[in-house]
Coordinates of C-alpha atoms (C1' of nucleotides) in Angstrom, one line a residue:
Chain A
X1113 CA 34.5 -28.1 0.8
X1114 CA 35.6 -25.2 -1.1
X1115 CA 35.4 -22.1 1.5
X1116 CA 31.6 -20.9 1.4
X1117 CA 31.6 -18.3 4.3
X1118 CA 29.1 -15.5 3.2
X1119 CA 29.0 -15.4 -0.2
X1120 CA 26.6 -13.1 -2.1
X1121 CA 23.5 -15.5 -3.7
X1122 CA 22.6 -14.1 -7.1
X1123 CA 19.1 -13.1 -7.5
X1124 CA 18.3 -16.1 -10.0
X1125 CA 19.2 -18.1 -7.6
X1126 CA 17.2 -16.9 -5.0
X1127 CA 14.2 -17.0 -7.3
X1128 CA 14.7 -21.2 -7.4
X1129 CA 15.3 -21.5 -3.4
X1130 CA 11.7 -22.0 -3.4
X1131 CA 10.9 -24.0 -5.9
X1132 CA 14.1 -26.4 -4.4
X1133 CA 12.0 -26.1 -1.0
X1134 CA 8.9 -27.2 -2.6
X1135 CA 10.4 -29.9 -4.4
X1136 CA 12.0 -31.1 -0.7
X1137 CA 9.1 -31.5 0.9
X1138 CA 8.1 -33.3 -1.5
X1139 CA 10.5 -35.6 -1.4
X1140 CA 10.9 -35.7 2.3
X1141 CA 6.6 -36.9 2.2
X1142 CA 8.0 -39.7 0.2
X1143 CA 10.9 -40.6 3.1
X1144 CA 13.0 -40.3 0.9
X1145 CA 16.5 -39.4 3.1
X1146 CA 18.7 -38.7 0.3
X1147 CA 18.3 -36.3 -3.0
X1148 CA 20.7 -36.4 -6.4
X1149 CA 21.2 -33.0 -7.5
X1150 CA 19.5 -34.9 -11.1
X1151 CA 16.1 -36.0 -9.2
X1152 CA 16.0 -32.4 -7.5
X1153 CA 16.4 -31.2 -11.0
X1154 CA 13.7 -32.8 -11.9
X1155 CA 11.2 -31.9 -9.4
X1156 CA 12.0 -28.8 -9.6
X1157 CA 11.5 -28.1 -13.6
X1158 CA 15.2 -27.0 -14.0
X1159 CA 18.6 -28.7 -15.0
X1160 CA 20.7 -30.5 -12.5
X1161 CA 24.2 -28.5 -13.0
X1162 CA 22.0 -25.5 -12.0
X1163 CA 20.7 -27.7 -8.9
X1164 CA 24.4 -27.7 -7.8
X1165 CA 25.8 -23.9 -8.8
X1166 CA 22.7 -22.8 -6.6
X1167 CA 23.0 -25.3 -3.9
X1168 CA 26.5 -24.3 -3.9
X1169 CA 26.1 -20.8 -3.0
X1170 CA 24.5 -21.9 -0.2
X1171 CA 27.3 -23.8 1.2
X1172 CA 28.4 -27.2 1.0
X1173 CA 25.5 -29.6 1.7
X1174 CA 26.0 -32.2 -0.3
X1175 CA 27.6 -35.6 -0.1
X1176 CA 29.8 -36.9 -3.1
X1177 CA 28.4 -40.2 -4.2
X1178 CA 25.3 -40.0 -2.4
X1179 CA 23.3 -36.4 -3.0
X1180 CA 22.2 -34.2 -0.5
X1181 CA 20.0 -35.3 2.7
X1182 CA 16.6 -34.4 2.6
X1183 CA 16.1 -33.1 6.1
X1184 CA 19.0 -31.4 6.1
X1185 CA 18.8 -29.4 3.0
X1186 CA 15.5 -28.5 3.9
X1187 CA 16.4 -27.3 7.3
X1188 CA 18.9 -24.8 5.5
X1189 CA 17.1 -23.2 2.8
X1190 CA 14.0 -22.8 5.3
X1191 CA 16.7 -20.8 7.0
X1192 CA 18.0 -18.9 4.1
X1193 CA 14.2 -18.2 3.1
X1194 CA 13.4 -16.9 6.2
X1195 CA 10.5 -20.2 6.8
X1196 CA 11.4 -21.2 10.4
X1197 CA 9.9 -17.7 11.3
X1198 CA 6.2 -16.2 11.2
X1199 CA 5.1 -13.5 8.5
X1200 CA 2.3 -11.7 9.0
X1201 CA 0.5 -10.2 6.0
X1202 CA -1.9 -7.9 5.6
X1203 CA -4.1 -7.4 2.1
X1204 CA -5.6 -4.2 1.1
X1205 CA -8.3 -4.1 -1.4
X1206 CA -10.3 -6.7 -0.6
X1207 CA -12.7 -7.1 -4.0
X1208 CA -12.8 -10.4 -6.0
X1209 CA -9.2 -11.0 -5.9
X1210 CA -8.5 -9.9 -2.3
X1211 CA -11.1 -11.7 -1.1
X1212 CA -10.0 -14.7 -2.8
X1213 CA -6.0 -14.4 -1.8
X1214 CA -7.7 -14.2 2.1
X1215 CA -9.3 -17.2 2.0
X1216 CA -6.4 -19.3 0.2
X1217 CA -5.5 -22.0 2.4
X1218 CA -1.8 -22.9 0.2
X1219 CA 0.4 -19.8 1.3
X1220 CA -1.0 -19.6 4.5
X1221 CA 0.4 -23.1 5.2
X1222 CA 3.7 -21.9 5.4
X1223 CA 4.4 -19.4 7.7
X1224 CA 2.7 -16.3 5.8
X1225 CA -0.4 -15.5 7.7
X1226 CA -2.3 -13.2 6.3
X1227 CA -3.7 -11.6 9.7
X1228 CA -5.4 -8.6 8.2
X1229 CA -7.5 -7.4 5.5
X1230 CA -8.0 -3.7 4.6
X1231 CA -10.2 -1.7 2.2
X1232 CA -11.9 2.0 2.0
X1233 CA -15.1 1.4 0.4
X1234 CA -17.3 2.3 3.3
X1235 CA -19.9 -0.7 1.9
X1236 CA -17.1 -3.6 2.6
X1237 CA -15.8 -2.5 5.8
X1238 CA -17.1 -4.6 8.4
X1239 CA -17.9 -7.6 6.0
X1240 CA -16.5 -10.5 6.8
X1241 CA -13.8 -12.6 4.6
X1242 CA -13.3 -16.2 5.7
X1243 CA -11.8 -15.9 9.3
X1244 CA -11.3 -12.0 8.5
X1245 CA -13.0 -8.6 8.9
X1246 CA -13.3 -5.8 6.6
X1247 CA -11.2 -2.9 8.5
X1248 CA -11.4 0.8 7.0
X1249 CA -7.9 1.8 5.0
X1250 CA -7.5 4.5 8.2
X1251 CA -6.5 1.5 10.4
X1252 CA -3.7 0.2 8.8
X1253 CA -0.9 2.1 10.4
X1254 CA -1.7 1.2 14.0
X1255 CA -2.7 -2.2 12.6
X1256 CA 0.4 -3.0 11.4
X1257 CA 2.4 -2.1 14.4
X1258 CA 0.2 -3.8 16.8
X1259 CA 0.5 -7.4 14.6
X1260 CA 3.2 -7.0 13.4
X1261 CA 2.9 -7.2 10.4
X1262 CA 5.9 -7.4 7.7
X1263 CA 4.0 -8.0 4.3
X1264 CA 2.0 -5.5 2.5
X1265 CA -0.7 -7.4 -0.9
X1266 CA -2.0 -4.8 -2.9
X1267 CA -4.9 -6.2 -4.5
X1268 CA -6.9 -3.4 -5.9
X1269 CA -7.4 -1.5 -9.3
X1270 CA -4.6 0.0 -11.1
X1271 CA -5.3 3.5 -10.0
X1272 CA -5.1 3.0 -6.4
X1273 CA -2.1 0.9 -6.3
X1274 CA -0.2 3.7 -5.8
X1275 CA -1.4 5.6 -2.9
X1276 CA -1.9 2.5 -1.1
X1277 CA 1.9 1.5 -2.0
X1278 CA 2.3 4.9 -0.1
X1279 CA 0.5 4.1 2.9
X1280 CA 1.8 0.8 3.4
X1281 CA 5.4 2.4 3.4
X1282 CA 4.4 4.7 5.7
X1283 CA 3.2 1.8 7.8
X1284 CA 6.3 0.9 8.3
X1285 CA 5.9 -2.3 5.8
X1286 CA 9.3 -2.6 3.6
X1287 CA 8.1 -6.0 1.6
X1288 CA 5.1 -5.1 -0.5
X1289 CA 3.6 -8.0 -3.3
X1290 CA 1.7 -5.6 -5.5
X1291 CA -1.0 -7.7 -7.7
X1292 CA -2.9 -4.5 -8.9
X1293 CA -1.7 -4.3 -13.1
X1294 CA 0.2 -0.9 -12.3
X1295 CA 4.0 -0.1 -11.4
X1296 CA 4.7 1.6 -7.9
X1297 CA 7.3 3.3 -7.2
X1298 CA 9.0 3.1 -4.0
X1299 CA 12.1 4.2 -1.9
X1300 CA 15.0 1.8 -2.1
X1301 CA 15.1 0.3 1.1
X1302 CA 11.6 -1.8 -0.1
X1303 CA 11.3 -4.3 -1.9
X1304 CA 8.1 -5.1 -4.4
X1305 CA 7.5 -8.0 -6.1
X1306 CA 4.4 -8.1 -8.6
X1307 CA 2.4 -10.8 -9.8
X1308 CA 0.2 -9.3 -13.2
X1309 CA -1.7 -12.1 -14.9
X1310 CA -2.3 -9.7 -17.9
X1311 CA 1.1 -9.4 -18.6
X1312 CA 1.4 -13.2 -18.0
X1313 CA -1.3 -14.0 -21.5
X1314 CA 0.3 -11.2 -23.5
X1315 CA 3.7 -13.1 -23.2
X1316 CA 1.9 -16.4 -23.8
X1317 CA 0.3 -14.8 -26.6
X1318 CA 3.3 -13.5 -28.3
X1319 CA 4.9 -16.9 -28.4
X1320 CA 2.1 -18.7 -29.5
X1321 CA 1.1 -16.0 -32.5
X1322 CA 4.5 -17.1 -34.1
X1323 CA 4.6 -20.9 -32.8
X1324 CA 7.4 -20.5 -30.4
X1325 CA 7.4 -21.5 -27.2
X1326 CA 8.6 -19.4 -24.1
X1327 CA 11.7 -20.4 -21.5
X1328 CA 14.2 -23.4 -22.0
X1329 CA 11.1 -25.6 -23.5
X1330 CA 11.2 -28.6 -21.4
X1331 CA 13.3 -30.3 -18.7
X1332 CA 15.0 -33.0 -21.0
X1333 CA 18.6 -34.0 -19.5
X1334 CA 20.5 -35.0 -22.4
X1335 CA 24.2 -36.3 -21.1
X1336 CA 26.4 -34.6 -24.0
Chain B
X713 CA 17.8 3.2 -39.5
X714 CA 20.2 0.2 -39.2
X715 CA 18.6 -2.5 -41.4
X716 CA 16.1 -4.5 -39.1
X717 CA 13.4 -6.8 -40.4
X718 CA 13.2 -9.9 -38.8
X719 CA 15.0 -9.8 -35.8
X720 CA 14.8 -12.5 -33.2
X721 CA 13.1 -10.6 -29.9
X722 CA 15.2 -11.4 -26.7
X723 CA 12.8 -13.2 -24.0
X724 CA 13.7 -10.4 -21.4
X725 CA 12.4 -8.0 -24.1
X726 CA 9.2 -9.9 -24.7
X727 CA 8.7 -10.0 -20.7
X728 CA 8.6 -6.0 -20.9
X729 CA 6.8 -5.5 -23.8
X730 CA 3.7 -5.5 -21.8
X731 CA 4.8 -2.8 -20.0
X732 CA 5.4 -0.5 -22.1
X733 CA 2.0 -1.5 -23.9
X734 CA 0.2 0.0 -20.5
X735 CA 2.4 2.8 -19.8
X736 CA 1.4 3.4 -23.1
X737 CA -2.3 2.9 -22.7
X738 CA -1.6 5.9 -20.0
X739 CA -0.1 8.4 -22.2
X740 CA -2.8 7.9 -24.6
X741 CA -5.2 8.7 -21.7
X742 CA -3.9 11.6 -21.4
X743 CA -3.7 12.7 -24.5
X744 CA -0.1 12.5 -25.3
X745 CA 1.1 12.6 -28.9
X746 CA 4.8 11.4 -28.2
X747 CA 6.4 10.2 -25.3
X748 CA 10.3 10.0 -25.0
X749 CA 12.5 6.9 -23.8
X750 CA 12.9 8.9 -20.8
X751 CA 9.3 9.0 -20.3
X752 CA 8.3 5.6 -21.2
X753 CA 10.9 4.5 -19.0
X754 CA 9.6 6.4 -15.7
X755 CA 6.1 4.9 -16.7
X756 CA 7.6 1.4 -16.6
X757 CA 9.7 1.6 -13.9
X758 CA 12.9 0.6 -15.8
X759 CA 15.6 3.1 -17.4
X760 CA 15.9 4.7 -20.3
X761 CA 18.3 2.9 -22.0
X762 CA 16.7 -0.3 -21.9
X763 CA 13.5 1.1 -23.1
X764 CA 15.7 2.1 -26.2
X765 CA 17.0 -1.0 -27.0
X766 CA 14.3 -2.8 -26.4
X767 CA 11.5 -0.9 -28.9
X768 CA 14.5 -1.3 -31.3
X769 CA 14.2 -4.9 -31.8
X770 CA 10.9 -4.1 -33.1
X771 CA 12.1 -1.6 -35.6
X772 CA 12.8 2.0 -35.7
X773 CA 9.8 3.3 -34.6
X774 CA 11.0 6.8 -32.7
X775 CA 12.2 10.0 -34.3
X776 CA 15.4 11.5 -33.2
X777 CA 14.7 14.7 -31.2
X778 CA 10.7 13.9 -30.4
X779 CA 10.3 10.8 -29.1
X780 CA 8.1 7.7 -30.3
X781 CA 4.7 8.8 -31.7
X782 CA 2.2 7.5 -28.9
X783 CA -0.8 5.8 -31.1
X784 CA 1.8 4.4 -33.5
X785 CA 4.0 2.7 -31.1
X786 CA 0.5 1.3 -28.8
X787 CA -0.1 -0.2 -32.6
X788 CA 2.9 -1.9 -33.2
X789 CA 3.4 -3.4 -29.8
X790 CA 0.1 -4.4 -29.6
X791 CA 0.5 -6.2 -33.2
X792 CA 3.8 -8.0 -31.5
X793 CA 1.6 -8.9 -28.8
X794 CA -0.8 -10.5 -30.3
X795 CA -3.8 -8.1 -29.0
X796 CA -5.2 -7.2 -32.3
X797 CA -6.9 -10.6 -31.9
X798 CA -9.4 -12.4 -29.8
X799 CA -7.7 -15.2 -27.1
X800 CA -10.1 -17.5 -25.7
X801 CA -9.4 -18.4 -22.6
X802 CA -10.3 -21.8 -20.5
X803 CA -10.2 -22.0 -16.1
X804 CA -9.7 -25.3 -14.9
X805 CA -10.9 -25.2 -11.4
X806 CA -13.5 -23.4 -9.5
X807 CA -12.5 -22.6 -6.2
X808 CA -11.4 -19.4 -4.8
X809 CA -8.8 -19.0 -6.8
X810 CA -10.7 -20.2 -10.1
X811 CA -13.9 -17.6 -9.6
X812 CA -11.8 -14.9 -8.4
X813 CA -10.0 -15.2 -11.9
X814 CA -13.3 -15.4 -13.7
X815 CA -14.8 -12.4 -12.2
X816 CA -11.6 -10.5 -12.5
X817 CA -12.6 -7.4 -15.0
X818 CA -9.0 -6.2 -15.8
X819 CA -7.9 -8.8 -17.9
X820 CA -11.0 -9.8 -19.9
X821 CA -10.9 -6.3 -21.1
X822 CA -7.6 -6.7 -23.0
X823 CA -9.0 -9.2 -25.7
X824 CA -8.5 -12.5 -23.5
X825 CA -12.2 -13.7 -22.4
X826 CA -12.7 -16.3 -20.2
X827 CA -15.2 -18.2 -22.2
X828 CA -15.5 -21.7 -20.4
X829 CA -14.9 -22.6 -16.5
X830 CA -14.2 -26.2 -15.6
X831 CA -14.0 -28.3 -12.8
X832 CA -14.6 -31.8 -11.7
X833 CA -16.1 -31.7 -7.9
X834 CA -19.6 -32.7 -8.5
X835 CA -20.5 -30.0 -5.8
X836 CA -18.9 -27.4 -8.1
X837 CA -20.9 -28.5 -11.6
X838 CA -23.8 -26.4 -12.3
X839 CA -23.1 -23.4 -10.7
X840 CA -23.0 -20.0 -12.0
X841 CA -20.0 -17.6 -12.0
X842 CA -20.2 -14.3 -13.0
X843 CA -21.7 -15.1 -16.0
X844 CA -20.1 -18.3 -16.6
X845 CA -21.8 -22.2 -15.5
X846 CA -19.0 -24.4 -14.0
X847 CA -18.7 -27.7 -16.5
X848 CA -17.8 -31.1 -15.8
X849 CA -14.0 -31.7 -16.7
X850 CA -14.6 -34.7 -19.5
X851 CA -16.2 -31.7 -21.7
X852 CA -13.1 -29.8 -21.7
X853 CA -11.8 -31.4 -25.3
X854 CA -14.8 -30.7 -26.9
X855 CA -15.1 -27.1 -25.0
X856 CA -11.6 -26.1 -26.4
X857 CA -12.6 -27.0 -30.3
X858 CA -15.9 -25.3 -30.5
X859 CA -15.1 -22.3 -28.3
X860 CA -11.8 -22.3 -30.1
X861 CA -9.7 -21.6 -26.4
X862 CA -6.4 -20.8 -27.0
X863 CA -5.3 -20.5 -23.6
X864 CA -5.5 -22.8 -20.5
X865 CA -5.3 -21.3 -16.9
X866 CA -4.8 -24.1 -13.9
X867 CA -6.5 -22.8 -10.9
X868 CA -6.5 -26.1 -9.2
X869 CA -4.4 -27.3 -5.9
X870 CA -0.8 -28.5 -6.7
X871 CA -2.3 -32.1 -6.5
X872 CA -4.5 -31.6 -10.0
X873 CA -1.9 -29.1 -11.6
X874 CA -0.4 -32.5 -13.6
X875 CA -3.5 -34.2 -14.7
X876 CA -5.2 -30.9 -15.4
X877 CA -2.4 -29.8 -17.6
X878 CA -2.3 -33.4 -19.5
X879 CA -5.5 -32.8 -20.1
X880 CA -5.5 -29.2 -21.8
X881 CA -2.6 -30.2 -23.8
X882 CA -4.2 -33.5 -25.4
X883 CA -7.5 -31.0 -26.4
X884 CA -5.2 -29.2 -28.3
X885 CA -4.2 -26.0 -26.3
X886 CA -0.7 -24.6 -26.2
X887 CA -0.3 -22.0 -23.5
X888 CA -0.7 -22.5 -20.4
X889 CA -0.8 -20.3 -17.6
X890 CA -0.3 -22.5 -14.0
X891 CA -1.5 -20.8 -10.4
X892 CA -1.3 -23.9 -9.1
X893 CA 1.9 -24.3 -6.5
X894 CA 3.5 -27.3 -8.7
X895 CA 6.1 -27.8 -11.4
X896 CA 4.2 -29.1 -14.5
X897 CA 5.9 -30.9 -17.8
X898 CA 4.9 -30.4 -20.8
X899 CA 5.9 -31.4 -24.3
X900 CA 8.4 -28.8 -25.8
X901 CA 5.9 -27.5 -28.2
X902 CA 4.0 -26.0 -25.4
X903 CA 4.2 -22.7 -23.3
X904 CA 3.8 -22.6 -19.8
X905 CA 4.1 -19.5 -17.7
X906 CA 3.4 -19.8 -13.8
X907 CA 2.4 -17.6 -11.5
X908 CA 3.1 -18.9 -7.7
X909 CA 2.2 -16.8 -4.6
X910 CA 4.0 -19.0 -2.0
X911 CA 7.3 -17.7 -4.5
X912 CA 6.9 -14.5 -3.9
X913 CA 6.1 -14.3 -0.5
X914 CA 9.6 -16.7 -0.1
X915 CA 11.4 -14.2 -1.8
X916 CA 10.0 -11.5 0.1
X917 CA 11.0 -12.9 3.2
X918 CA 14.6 -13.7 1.8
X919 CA 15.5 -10.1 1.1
X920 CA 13.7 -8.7 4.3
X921 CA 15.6 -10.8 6.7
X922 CA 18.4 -9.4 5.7
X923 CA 17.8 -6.1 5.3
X924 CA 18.5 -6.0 1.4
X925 CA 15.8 -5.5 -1.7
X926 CA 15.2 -7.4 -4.2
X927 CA 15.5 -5.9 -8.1
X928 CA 17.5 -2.9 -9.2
X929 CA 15.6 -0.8 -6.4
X930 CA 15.2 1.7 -8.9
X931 CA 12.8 4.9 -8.5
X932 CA 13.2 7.5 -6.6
X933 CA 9.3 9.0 -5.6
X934 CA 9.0 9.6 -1.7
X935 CA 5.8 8.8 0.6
X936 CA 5.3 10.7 3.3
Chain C
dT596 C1' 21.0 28.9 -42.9
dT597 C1' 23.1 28.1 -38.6
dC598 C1' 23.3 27.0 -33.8
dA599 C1' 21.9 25.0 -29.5
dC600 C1' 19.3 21.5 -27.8
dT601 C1' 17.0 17.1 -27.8
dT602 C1' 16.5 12.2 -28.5
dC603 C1' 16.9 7.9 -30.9
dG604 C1' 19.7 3.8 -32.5
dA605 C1' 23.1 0.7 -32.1
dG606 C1' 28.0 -0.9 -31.4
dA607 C1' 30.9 -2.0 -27.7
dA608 C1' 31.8 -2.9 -23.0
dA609 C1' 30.5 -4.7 -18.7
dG610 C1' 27.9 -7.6 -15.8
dC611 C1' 25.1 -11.8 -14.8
dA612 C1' 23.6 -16.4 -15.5
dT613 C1' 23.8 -20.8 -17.4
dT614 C1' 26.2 -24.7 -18.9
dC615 C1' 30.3 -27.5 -19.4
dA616 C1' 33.7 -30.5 -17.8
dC617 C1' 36.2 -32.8 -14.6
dA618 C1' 38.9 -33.5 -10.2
dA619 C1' 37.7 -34.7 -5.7
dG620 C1' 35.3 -37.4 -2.4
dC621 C1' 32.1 -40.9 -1.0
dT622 C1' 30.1 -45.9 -1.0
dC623 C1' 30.1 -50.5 -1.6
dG624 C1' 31.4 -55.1 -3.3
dG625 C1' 34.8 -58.2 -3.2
Chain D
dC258 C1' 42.3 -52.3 1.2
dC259 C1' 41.3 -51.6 -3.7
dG260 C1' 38.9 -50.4 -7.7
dA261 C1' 34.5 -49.4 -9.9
dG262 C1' 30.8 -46.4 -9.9
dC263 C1' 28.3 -42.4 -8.4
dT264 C1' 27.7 -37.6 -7.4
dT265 C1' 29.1 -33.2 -5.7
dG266 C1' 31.5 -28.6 -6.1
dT267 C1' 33.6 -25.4 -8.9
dG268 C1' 36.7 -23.1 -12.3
dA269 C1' 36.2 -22.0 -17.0
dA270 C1' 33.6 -21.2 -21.1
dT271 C1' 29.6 -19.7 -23.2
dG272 C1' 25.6 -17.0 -23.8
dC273 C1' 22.4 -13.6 -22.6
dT274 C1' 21.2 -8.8 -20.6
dT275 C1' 22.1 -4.5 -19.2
dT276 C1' 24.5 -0.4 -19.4
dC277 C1' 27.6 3.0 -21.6
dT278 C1' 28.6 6.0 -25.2
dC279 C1' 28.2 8.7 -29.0
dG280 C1' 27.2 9.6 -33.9
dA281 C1' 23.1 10.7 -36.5
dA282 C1' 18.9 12.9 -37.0
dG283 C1' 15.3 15.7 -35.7
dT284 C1' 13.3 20.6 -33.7
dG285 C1' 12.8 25.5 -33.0
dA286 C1' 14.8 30.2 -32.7
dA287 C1' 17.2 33.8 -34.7

DNA sequence: TTCACTTCGAGAAAGCATTCACAAGCTCGG
DNA sequence: CCGAGCTTGTGAATGCTTTCTCGAAGTGAA
């Protein structure tokens, strides 16, 4: 089994765990018990020497001949993902997009609750949001201490992304998903993520203006 | 300046082209004639160096000891981009997600209208959003030729994301931008790009539990 | 003009990520 | 127990991206 131990997982890899988790459960509503690193490949939209590198850097979970089992595998990269525990979020800005990201029933399934929902325009405070209230921007510090919350959304406008970024941080919060089209900054010790949709069509457009296609096309296993 | 011409743009380049397209958009707000790489790079949140490498795929558009001229540059990335044009743009599926998106002033103003809203619950047909009427899914072929959409977002649960996306492709579009929380497959001649909350909330939660960040953790700017 | 200073462009080096290729390990039929 | 047939795990090879470095080219002052 090599010697695993604690080894360093590259950030690509990382970026896949979940699409591998996804793909498990999948598999796991089929009862299926085993997995070949070639169906996982599959599933998941990637190639199946990749499946195994990445798996790999997880440890040894695999059985020669057989595949990996199901359960199992899940179990671990739950654990590696941080799933077996609870996330609380909380979204500020809570206009078209907020609004919408607080009623999605599809993250909230897994562990990432979103238990709060913050915004300063005086005529949405107090409205209510699916299961949520409206609470002023003022709140959030004692909010997120008293739920604990880990997970900062920024879904408002460009030009407040960045003062809210602020106040978040000084929240305490040191995972922020930042959906507004603008780039915080931020001190090292947090992490952002950001999830633009504009930039997402101007890359699609740029491939299809000169009838290219972006990424490895499609998943089409070709033994050599 | 080198030679040039027809270089083949590196995908990690195309991914930050729209970055420096709205850090551009800034300067030109604020009435900046040049900006440098040092600048531009701040703007984006990546360094300097890249920034240089990357605008020289596109040509030597800077001048040695000034900077890149601000109007000029916005022009040529925006050519590269596609956004001297018009991209039509088609939501399959109306829910939260789907009317949130077709509400959403932020992208519509960067030349890709959403121009036809689709979904197949019976409940859903007929009604208005924003200024758009919710149509029944068999008129999508038809929808895509007259409206001449170029661009299919999937706004549906992971369930739908595989027929939906069969369906765009056999009307003819080629880009395809996927919110819903599956893998889809698609023929190589088509782009997909996907955009996947749960993702980001899984890597989130990777990093936090142990204490690292994700990304080059650049930037320096202190909160409070 | 010359000098000090700035900034781009691009080759070269370094660092990551993906893919290849195959030995090692497992199952099962006989 | 043995050999055939799978499938994993991983070093090595390849390819892509980022970073380093520095010559070339521009500016403005004297």
């Amino acid at each position: 089994m090599g010697h695993n131990g604690r080894r360093r997982i590259p950030e690509a890899t990382v970026a896949r765990l979940p699409l591998y988790y996804r793909s498990l459960i999948d598999c796991n509503e089929r009862d299926l018990a085993t997995v070949s690193s070639d169906q996982l490949a599959e599933l998941a939209g990637v190639n199946a020497a990749k499946v195994r590198k990445d798996l790999s850097y997880l440890g040894s979970y695999g059985t020669r001949g057989v595949g990996y089992d199901v359960e199992y595998l899940l179990h671990e990269i739950s654990r590696e993902l941080g799933l077996t525990q609870d996330w609380p979020c909380v979204i500020v800005g809570a206009g078209n997009l907020g609004a919408a990201l607080a009623n999605y029933r599809g993250f909230g399934a897994r562990g990432f609750r979103i238990v709060g929902l913050v915004d300063d325009a005086s005529d949405k405070v107090g409205q209510t949001v699916g299961e949520l209230t409206v609470e002023p921007m003022h709140t959030l510090a004692n909010m997120v201490n008293e739920r604990s919350i880990s997970i900062g959304i920024i879904a408002t406008p460009a030009s407040a992304a960045q003062p809210v970024a602020d106040a978040l941080i000084s929240a305490g919060i040191r995972s922020v998903l930042n959906f507004a089209p603008a780039v915080i900054s931020v001190p090292p010790n947090v992490s952002v993520r950001k999830v633009d949709l504009a930039t997402e069509l101007q890359i699609l457009s740029f491939y299809q203006l000169r009838g290219l296609t972006s990424g490895p096309a499609l998943v089409v296993d070709r033994p050599a």
